PDB file of C-alpha atoms in Angstrom:
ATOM      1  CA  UNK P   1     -90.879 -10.732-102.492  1.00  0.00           C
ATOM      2  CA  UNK P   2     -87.881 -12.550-102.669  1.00  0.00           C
ATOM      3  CA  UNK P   3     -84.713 -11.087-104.566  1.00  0.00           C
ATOM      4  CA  UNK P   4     -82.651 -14.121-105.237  1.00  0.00           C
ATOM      5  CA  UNK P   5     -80.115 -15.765-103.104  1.00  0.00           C
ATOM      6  CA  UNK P   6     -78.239 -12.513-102.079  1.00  0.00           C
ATOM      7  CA  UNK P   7     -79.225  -9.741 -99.784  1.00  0.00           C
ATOM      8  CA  UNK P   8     -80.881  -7.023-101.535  1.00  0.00           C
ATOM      9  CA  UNK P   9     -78.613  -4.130-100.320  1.00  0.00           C
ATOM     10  CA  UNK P  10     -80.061  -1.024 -98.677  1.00  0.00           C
ATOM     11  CA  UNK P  11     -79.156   2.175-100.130  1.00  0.00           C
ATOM     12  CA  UNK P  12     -76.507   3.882 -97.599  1.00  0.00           C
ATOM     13  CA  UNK P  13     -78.873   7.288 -98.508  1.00  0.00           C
ATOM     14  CA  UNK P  14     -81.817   5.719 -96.855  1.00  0.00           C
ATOM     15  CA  UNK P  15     -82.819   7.454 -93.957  1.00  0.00           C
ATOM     16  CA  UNK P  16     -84.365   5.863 -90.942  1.00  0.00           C
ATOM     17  CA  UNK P  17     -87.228   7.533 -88.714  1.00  0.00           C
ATOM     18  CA  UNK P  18     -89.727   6.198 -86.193  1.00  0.00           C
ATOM     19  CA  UNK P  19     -92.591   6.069 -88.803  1.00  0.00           C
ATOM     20  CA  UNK P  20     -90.378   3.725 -90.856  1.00  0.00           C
ATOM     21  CA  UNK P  21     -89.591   1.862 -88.183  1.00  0.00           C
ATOM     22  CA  UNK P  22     -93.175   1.583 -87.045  1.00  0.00           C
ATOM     23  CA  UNK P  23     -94.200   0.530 -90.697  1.00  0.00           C
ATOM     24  CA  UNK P  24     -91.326  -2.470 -90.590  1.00  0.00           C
ATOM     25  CA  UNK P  25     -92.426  -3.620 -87.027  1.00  0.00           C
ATOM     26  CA  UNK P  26     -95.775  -3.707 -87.685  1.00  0.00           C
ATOM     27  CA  UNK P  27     -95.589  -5.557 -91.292  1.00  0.00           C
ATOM     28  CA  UNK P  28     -92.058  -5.885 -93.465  1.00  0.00           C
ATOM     29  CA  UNK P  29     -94.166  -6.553 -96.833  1.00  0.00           C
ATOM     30  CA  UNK P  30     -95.577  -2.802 -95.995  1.00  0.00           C
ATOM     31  CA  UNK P  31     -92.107  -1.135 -95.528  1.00  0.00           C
ATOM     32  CA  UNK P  32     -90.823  -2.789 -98.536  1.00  0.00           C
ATOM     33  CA  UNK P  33     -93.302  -1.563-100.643  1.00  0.00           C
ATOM     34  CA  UNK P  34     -93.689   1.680 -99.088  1.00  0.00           C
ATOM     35  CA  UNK P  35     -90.063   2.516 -99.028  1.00  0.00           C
ATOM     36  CA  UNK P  36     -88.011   0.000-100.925  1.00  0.00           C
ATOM     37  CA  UNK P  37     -89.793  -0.101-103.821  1.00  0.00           C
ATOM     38  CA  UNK P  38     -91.654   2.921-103.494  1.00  0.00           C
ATOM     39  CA  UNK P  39     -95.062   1.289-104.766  1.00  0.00           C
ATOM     40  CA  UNK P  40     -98.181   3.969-105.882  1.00  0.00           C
ATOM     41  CA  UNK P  41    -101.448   3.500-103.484  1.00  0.00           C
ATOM     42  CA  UNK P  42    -103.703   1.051-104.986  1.00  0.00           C
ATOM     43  CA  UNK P  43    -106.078   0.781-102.499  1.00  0.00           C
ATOM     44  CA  UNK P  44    -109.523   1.964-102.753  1.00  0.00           C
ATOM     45  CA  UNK P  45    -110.474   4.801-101.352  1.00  0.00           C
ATOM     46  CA  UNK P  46    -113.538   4.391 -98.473  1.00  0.00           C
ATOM     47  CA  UNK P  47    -115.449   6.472 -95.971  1.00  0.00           C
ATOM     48  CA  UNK P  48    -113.553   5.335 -92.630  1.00  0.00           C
ATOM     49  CA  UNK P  49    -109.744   6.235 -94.511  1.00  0.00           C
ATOM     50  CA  UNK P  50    -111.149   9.765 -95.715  1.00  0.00           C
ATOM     51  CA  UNK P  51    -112.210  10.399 -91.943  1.00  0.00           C
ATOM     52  CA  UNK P  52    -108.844   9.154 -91.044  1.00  0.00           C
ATOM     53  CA  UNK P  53    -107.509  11.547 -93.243  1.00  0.00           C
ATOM     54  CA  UNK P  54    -109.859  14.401 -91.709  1.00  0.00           C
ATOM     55  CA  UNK P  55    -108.427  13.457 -88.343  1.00  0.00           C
ATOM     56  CA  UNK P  56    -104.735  13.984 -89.464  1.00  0.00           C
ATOM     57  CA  UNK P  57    -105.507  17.258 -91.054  1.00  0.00           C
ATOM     58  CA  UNK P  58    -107.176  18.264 -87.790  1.00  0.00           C
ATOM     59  CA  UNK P  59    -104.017  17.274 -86.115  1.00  0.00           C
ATOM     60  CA  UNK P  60    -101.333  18.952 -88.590  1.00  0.00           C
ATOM     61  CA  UNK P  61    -103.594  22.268 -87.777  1.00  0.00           C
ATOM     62  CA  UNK P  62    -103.010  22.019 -84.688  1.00  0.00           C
ATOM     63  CA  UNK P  63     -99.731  21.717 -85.021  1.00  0.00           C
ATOM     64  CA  UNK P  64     -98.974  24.299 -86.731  1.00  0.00           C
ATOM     65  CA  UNK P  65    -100.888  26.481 -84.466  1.00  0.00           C
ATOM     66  CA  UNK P  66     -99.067  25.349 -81.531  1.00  0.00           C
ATOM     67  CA  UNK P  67     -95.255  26.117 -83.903  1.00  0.00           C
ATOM     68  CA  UNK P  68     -96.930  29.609 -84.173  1.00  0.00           C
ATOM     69  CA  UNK P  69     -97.838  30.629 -80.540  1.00  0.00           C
ATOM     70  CA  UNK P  70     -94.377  29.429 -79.225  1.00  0.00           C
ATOM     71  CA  UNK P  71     -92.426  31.540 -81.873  1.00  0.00           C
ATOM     72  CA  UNK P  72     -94.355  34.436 -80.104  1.00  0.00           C
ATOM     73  CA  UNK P  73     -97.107  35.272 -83.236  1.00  0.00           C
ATOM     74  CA  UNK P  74    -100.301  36.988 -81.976  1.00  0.00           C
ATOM     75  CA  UNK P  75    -102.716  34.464 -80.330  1.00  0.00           C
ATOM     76  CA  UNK P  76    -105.463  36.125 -81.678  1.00  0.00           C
ATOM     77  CA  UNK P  77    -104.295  35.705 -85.313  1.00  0.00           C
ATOM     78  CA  UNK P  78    -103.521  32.385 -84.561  1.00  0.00           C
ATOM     79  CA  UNK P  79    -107.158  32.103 -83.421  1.00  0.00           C
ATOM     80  CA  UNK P  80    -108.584  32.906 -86.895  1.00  0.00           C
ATOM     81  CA  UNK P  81    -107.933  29.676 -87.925  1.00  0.00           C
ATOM     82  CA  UNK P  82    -110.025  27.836 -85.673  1.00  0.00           C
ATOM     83  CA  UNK P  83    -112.699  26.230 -87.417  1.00  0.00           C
ATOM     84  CA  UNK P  84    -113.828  23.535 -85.004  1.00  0.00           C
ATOM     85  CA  UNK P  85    -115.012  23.548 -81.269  1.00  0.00           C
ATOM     86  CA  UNK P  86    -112.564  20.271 -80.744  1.00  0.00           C
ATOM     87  CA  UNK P  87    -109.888  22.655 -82.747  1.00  0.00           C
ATOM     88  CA  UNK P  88    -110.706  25.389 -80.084  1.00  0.00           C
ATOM     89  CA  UNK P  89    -110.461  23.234 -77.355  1.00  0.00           C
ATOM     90  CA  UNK P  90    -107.259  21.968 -78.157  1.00  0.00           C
ATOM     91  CA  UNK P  91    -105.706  25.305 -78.701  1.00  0.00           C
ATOM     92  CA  UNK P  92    -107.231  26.844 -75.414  1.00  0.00           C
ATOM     93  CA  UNK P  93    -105.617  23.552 -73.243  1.00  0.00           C
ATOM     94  CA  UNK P  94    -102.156  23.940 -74.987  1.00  0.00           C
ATOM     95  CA  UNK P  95    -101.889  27.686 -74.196  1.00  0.00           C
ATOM     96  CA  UNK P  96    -102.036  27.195 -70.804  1.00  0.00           C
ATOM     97  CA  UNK P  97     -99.363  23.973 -70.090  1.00  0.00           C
ATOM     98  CA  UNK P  98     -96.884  26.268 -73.028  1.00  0.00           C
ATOM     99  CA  UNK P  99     -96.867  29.007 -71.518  1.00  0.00           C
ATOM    100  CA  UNK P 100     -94.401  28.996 -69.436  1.00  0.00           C
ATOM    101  CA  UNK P 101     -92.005  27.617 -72.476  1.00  0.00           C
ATOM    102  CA  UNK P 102     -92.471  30.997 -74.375  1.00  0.00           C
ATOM    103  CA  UNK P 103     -89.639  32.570 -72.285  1.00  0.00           C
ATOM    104  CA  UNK P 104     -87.327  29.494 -72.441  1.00  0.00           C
ATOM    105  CA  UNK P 105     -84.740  28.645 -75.092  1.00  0.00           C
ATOM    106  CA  UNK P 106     -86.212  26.496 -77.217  1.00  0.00           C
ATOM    107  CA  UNK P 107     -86.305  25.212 -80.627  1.00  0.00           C
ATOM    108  CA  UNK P 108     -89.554  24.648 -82.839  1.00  0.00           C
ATOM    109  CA  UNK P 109     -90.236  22.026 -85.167  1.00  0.00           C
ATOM    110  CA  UNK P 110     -86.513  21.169 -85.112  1.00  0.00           C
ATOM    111  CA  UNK P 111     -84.988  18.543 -87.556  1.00  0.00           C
ATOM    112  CA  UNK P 112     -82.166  16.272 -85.689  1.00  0.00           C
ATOM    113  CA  UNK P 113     -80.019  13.800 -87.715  1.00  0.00           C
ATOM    114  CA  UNK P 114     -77.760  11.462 -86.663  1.00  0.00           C
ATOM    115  CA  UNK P 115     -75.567   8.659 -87.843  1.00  0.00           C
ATOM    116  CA  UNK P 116     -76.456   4.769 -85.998  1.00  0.00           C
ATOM    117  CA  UNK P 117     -74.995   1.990 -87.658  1.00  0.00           C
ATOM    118  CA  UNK P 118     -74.197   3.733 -89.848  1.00  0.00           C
ATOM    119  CA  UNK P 119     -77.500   5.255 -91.560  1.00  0.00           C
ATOM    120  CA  UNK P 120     -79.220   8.453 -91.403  1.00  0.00           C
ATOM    121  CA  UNK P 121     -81.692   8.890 -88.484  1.00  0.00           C
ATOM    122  CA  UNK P 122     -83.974  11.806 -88.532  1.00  0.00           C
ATOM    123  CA  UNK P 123     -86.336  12.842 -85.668  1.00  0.00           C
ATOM    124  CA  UNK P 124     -88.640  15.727 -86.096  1.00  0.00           C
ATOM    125  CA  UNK P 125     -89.043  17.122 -82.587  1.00  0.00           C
ATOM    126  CA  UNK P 126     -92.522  18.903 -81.622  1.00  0.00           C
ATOM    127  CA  UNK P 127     -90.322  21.100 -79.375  1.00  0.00           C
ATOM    128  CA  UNK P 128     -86.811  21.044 -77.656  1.00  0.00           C
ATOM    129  CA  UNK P 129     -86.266  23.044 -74.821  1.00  0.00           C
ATOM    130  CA  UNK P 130     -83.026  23.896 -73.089  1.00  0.00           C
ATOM    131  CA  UNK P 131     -82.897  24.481 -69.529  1.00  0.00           C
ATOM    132  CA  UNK P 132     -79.825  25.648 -67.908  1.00  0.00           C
ATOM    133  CA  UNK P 133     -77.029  24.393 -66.706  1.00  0.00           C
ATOM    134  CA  UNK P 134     -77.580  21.441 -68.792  1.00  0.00           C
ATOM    135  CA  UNK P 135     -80.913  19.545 -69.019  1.00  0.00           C
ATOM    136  CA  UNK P 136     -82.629  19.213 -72.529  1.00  0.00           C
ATOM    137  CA  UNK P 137     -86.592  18.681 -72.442  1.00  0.00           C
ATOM    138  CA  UNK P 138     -88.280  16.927 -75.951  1.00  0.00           C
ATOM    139  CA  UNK P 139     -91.585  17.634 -75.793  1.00  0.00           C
ATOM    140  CA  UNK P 140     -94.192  15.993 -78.224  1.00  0.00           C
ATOM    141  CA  UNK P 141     -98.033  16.809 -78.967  1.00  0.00           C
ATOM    142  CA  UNK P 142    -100.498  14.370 -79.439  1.00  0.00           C
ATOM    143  CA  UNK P 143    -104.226  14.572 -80.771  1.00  0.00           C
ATOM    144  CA  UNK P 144    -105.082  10.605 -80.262  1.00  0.00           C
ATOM    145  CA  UNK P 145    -108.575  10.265 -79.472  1.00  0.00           C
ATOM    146  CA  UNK P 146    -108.138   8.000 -76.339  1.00  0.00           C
ATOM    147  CA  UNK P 147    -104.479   7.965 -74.409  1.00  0.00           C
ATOM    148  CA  UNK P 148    -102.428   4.719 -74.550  1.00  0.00           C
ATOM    149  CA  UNK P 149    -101.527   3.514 -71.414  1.00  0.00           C
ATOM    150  CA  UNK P 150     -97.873   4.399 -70.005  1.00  0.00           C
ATOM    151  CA  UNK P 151     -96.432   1.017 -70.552  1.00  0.00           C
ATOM    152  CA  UNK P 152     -97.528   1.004 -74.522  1.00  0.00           C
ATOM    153  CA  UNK P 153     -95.997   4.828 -74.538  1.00  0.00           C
ATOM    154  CA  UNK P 154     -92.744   3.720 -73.133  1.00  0.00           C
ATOM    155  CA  UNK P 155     -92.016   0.989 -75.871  1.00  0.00           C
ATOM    156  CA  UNK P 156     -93.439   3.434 -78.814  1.00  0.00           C
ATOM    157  CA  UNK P 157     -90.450   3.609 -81.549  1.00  0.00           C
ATOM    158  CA  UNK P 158     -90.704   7.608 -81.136  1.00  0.00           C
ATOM    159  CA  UNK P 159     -90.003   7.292 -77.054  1.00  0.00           C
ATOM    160  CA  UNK P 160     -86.671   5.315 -77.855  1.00  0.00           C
ATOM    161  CA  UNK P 161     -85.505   6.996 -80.718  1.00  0.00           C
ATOM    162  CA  UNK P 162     -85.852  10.717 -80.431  1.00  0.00           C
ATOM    163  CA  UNK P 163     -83.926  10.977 -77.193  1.00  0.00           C
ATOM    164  CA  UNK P 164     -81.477   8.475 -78.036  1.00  0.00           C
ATOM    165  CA  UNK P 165     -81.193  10.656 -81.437  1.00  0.00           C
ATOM    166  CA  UNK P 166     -80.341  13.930 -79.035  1.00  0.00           C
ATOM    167  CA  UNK P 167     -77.815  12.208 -77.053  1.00  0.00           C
ATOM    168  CA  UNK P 168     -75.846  10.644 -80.465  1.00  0.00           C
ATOM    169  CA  UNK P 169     -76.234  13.744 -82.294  1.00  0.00           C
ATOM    170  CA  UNK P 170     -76.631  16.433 -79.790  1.00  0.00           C
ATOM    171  CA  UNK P 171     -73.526  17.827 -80.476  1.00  0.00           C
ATOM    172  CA  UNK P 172     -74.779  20.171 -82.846  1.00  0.00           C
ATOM    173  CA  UNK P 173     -77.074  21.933 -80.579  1.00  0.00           C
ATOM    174  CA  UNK P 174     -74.913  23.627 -78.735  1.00  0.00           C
ATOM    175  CA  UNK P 175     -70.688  24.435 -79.906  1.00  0.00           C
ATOM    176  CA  UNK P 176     -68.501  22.132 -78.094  1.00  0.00           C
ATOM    177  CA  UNK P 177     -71.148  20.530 -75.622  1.00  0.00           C
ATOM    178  CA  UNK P 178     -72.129  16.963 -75.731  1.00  0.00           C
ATOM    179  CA  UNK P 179     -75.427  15.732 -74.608  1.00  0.00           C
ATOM    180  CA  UNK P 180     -75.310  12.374 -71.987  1.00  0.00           C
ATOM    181  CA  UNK P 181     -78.059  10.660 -71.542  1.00  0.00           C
ATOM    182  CA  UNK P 182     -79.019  11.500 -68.163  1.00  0.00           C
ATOM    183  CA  UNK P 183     -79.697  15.659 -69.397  1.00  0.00           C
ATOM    184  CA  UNK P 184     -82.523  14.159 -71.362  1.00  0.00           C
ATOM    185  CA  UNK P 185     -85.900  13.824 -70.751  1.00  0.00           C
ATOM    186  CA  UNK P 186     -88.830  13.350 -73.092  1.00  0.00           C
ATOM    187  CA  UNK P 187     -92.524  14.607 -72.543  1.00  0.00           C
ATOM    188  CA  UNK P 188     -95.298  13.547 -74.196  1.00  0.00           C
ATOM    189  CA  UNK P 189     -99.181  16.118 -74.015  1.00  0.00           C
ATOM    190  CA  UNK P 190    -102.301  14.807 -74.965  1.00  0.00           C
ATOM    191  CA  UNK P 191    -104.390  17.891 -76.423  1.00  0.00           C
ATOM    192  CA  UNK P 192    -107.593  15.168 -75.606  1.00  0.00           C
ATOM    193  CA  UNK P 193    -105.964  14.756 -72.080  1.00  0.00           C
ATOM    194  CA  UNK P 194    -104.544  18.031 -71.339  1.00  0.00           C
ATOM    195  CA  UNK P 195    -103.730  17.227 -67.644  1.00  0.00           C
ATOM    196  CA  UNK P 196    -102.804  13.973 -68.350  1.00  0.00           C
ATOM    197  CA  UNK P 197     -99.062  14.419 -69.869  1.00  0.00           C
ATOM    198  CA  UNK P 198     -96.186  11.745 -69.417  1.00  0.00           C
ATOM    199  CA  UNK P 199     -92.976  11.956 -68.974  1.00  0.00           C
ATOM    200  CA  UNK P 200     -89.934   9.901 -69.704  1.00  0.00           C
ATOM    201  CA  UNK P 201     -86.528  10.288 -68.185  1.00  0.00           C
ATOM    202  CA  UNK P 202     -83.752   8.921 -70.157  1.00  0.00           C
ATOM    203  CA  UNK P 203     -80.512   7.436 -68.239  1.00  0.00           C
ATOM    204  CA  UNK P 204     -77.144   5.869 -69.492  1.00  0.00           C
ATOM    205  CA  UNK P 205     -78.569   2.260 -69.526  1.00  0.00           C
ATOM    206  CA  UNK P 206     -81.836   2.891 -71.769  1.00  0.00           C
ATOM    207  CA  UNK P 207     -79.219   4.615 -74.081  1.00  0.00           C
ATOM    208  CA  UNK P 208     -77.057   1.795 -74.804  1.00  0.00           C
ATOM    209  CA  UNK P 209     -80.585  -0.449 -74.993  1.00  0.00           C
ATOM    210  CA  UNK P 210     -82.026   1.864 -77.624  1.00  0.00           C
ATOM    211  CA  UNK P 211     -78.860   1.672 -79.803  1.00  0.00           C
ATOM    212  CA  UNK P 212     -78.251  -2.067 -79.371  1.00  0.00           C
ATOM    213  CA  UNK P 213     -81.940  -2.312 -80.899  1.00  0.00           C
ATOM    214  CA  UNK P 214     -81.807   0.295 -83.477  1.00  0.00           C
ATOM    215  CA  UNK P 215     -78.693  -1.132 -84.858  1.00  0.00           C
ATOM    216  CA  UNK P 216     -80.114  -4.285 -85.079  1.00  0.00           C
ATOM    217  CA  UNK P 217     -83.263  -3.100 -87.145  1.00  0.00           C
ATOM    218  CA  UNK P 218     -81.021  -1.480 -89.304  1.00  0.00           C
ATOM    219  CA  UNK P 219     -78.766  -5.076 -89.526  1.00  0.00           C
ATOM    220  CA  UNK P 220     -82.264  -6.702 -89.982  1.00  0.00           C
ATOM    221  CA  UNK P 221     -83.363  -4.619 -92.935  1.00  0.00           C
ATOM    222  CA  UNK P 222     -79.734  -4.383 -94.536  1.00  0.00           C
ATOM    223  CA  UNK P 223     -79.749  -7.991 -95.210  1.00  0.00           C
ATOM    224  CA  UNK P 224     -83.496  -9.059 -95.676  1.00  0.00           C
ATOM    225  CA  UNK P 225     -83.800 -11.023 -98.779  1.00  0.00           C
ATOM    226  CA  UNK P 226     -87.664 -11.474 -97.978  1.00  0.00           C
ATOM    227  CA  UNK P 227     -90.121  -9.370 -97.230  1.00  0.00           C
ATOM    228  CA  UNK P 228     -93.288 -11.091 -95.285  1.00  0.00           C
ATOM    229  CA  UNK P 229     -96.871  -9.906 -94.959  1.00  0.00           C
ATOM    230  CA  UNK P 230     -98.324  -9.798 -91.291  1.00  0.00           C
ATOM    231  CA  UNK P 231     -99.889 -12.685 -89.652  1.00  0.00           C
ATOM    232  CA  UNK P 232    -102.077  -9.837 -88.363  1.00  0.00           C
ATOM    233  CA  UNK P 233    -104.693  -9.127 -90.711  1.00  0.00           C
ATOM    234  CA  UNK P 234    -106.346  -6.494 -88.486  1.00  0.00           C
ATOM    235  CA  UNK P 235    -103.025  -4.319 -89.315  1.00  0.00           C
ATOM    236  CA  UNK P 236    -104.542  -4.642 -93.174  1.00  0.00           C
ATOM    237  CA  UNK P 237    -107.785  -2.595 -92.365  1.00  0.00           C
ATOM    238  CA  UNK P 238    -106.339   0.707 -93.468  1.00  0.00           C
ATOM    239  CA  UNK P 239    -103.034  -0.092 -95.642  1.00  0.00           C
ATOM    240  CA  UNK P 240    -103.181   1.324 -98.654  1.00  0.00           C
ATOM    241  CA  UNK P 241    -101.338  -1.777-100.167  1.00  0.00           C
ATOM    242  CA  UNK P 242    -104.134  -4.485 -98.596  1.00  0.00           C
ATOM    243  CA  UNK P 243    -105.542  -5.307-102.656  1.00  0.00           C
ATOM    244  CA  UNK P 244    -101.850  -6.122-103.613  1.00  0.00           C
ATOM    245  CA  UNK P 245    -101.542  -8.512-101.008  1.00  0.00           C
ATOM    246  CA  UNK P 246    -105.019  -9.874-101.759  1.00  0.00           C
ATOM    247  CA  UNK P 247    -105.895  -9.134 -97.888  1.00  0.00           C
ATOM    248  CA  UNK P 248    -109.240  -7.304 -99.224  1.00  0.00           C
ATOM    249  CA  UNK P 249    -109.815  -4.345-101.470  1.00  0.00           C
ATOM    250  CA  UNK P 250    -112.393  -2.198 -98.960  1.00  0.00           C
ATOM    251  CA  UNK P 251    -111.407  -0.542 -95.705  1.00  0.00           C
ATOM    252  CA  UNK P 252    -112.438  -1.462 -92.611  1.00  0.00           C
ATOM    253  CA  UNK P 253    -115.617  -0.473 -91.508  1.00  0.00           C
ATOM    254  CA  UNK P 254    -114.621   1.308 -88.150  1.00  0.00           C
ATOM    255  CA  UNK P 255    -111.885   3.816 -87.199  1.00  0.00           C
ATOM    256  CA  UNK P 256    -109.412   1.193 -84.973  1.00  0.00           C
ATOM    257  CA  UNK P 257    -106.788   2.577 -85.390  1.00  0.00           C
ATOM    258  CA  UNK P 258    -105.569   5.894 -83.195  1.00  0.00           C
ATOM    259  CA  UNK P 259    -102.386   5.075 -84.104  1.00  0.00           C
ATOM    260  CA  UNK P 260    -102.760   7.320 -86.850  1.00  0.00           C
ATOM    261  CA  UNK P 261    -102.262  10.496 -84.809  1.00  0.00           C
ATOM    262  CA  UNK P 262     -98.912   9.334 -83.506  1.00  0.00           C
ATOM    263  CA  UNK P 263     -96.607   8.387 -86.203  1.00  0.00           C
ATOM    264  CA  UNK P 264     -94.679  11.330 -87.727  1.00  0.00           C
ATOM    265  CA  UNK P 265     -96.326  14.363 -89.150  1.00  0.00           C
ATOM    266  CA  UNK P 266     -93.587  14.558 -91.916  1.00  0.00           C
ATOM    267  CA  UNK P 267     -92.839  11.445 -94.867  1.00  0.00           C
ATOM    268  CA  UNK P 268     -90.374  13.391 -97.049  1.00  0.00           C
ATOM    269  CA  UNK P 269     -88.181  15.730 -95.637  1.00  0.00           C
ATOM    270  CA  UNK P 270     -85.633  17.581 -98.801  1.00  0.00           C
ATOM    271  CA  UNK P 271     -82.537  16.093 -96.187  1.00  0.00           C
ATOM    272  CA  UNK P 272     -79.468  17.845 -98.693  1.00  0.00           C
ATOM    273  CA  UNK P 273     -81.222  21.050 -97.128  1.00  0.00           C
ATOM    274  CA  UNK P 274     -80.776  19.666 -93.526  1.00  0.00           C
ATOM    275  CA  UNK P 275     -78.306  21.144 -91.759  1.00  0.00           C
ATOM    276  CA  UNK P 276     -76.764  21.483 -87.911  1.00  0.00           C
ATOM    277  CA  UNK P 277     -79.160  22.804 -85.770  1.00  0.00           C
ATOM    278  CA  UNK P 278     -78.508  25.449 -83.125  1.00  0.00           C
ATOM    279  CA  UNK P 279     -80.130  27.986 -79.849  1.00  0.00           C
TER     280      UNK P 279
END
């Protein structure tokens, strides 16, 4: 979609987050209409997105279980809600690699914003634990069906942005304490591949890579006057926007995508009501 021969400016209250991101990366015609113009869903509906859907909602359960066991409610009412032997396998593999994070400080579900080029980042960490004298630990949870390899994990949006995130806005976890790159470290557990975690450690140079790139997304986007589809059509399979760009009107016939399970769990976040965060 083209806007005429000036940049079609970017509201300075947009807020940036990995999902975003993601969407722009992986097709710019999808992030405009997703979040520029804010387009309804016009794709049909099909068997393979509803079990997509399914999946996520599996996921968010999870999720929610695992927010409840580490701020110390009763396993075994957090066990009532199991409904699933894959459910009940997850849970039983996340109790024992958490454990040992019950007695930590920590915070749960925590929302961290921070200012880069100047926009609004947001990052909604899993869990971020502090470990004395100085060292903070992200840790995420994943329920993809099969485990990327390392390499693909280490150029994911999410591994470049949330620590990065920490280090330029960490200032508000703790009074007068600033967070340097090398205190960070990022872990990501696989509730399909409990033993199978990865870990990232962050240092001074990836720091100043991450923010070189993320300011010049948010250059990129600031100043787009068009919009392109992907080249890609096999990114179209499961957009909801696919009819509107006349790149079919069905969904794909097979679940490809497990990518599903690791963009954000949260679109809209109420971000007047965000505020500093703290242990």
């Amino acid at each position: 979609m083209h806007f005429g021969s000036k940049p079609m400016p970017l509201n300075r209250k947009f807020t940036f987050s990995q999902q975003k991101i993601h969407h722009y990366l992986e097709c710019q015609r999808r992030f405009e209409l997703k979040y520029i113009l804010q387009q309804p869903w016009p794709a049909i509906r099909s068997q393979p997105v509803i079990e997509m859907e399914r999946q996520m909602l599996e996921g968010q359960q999870f999720h929610l279980m695992a927010q409840q066991y580490l701020s110390s409610i009763d396993p075994v009412l957090i066990e009532t809600q199991i409904n699933s032997e894959k459910l009940n396998n997850w849970w039983q593999s996340f109790i024992s690699f958490s454990n040992s994070f019950l007695t930590q400080q920590k915070q749960i579900e925590t929302q961290l914003v921070g200012d880069i080029a100047g926009f609004r980042f947001i990052a909604i960490l899993d869990l971020l634990v502090f470990q004395p004298p100085d060292h903070f630990l992200i840790l995420d949870w994943k329920t993809n069906t099969q485990k990327p390899n390392r390499s693909i994990i280490e150029q994911q949006i999410q591994t470049r942005l949330y620590p990065s995130l920490l280090v330029t806005a960490g200032s508000s976890l703790l009074p007068n304490t600033s967070v340097s790159p090398a205190q960070v470290e990022m872990t990501y557990w696989f509730a399909n591949h409990p033993n199978e975690y990865e870990t990232f450690i962050y240092s001074k140079s990836k720091y100043e890579e991450d923010l070189i790139f993320f300011e010049h997304i948010v250059k990129e986007i600031s100043q787009q006057t068009d919009f392109p589809k992907t080249e890609k059509e096999s990114r179209c399979k499961f957009c909801e926007y696919r009819s509107l760009c006349n790149r079919g009107v069905q969904a794909g016939e097979s679940i490809e995508n497990d990518e599903i399970n690791w963009q954000e769990k949260i679109e809209t976040i109420d971000f007047d009501q965000v505020g500093e965060i703290s242990f």
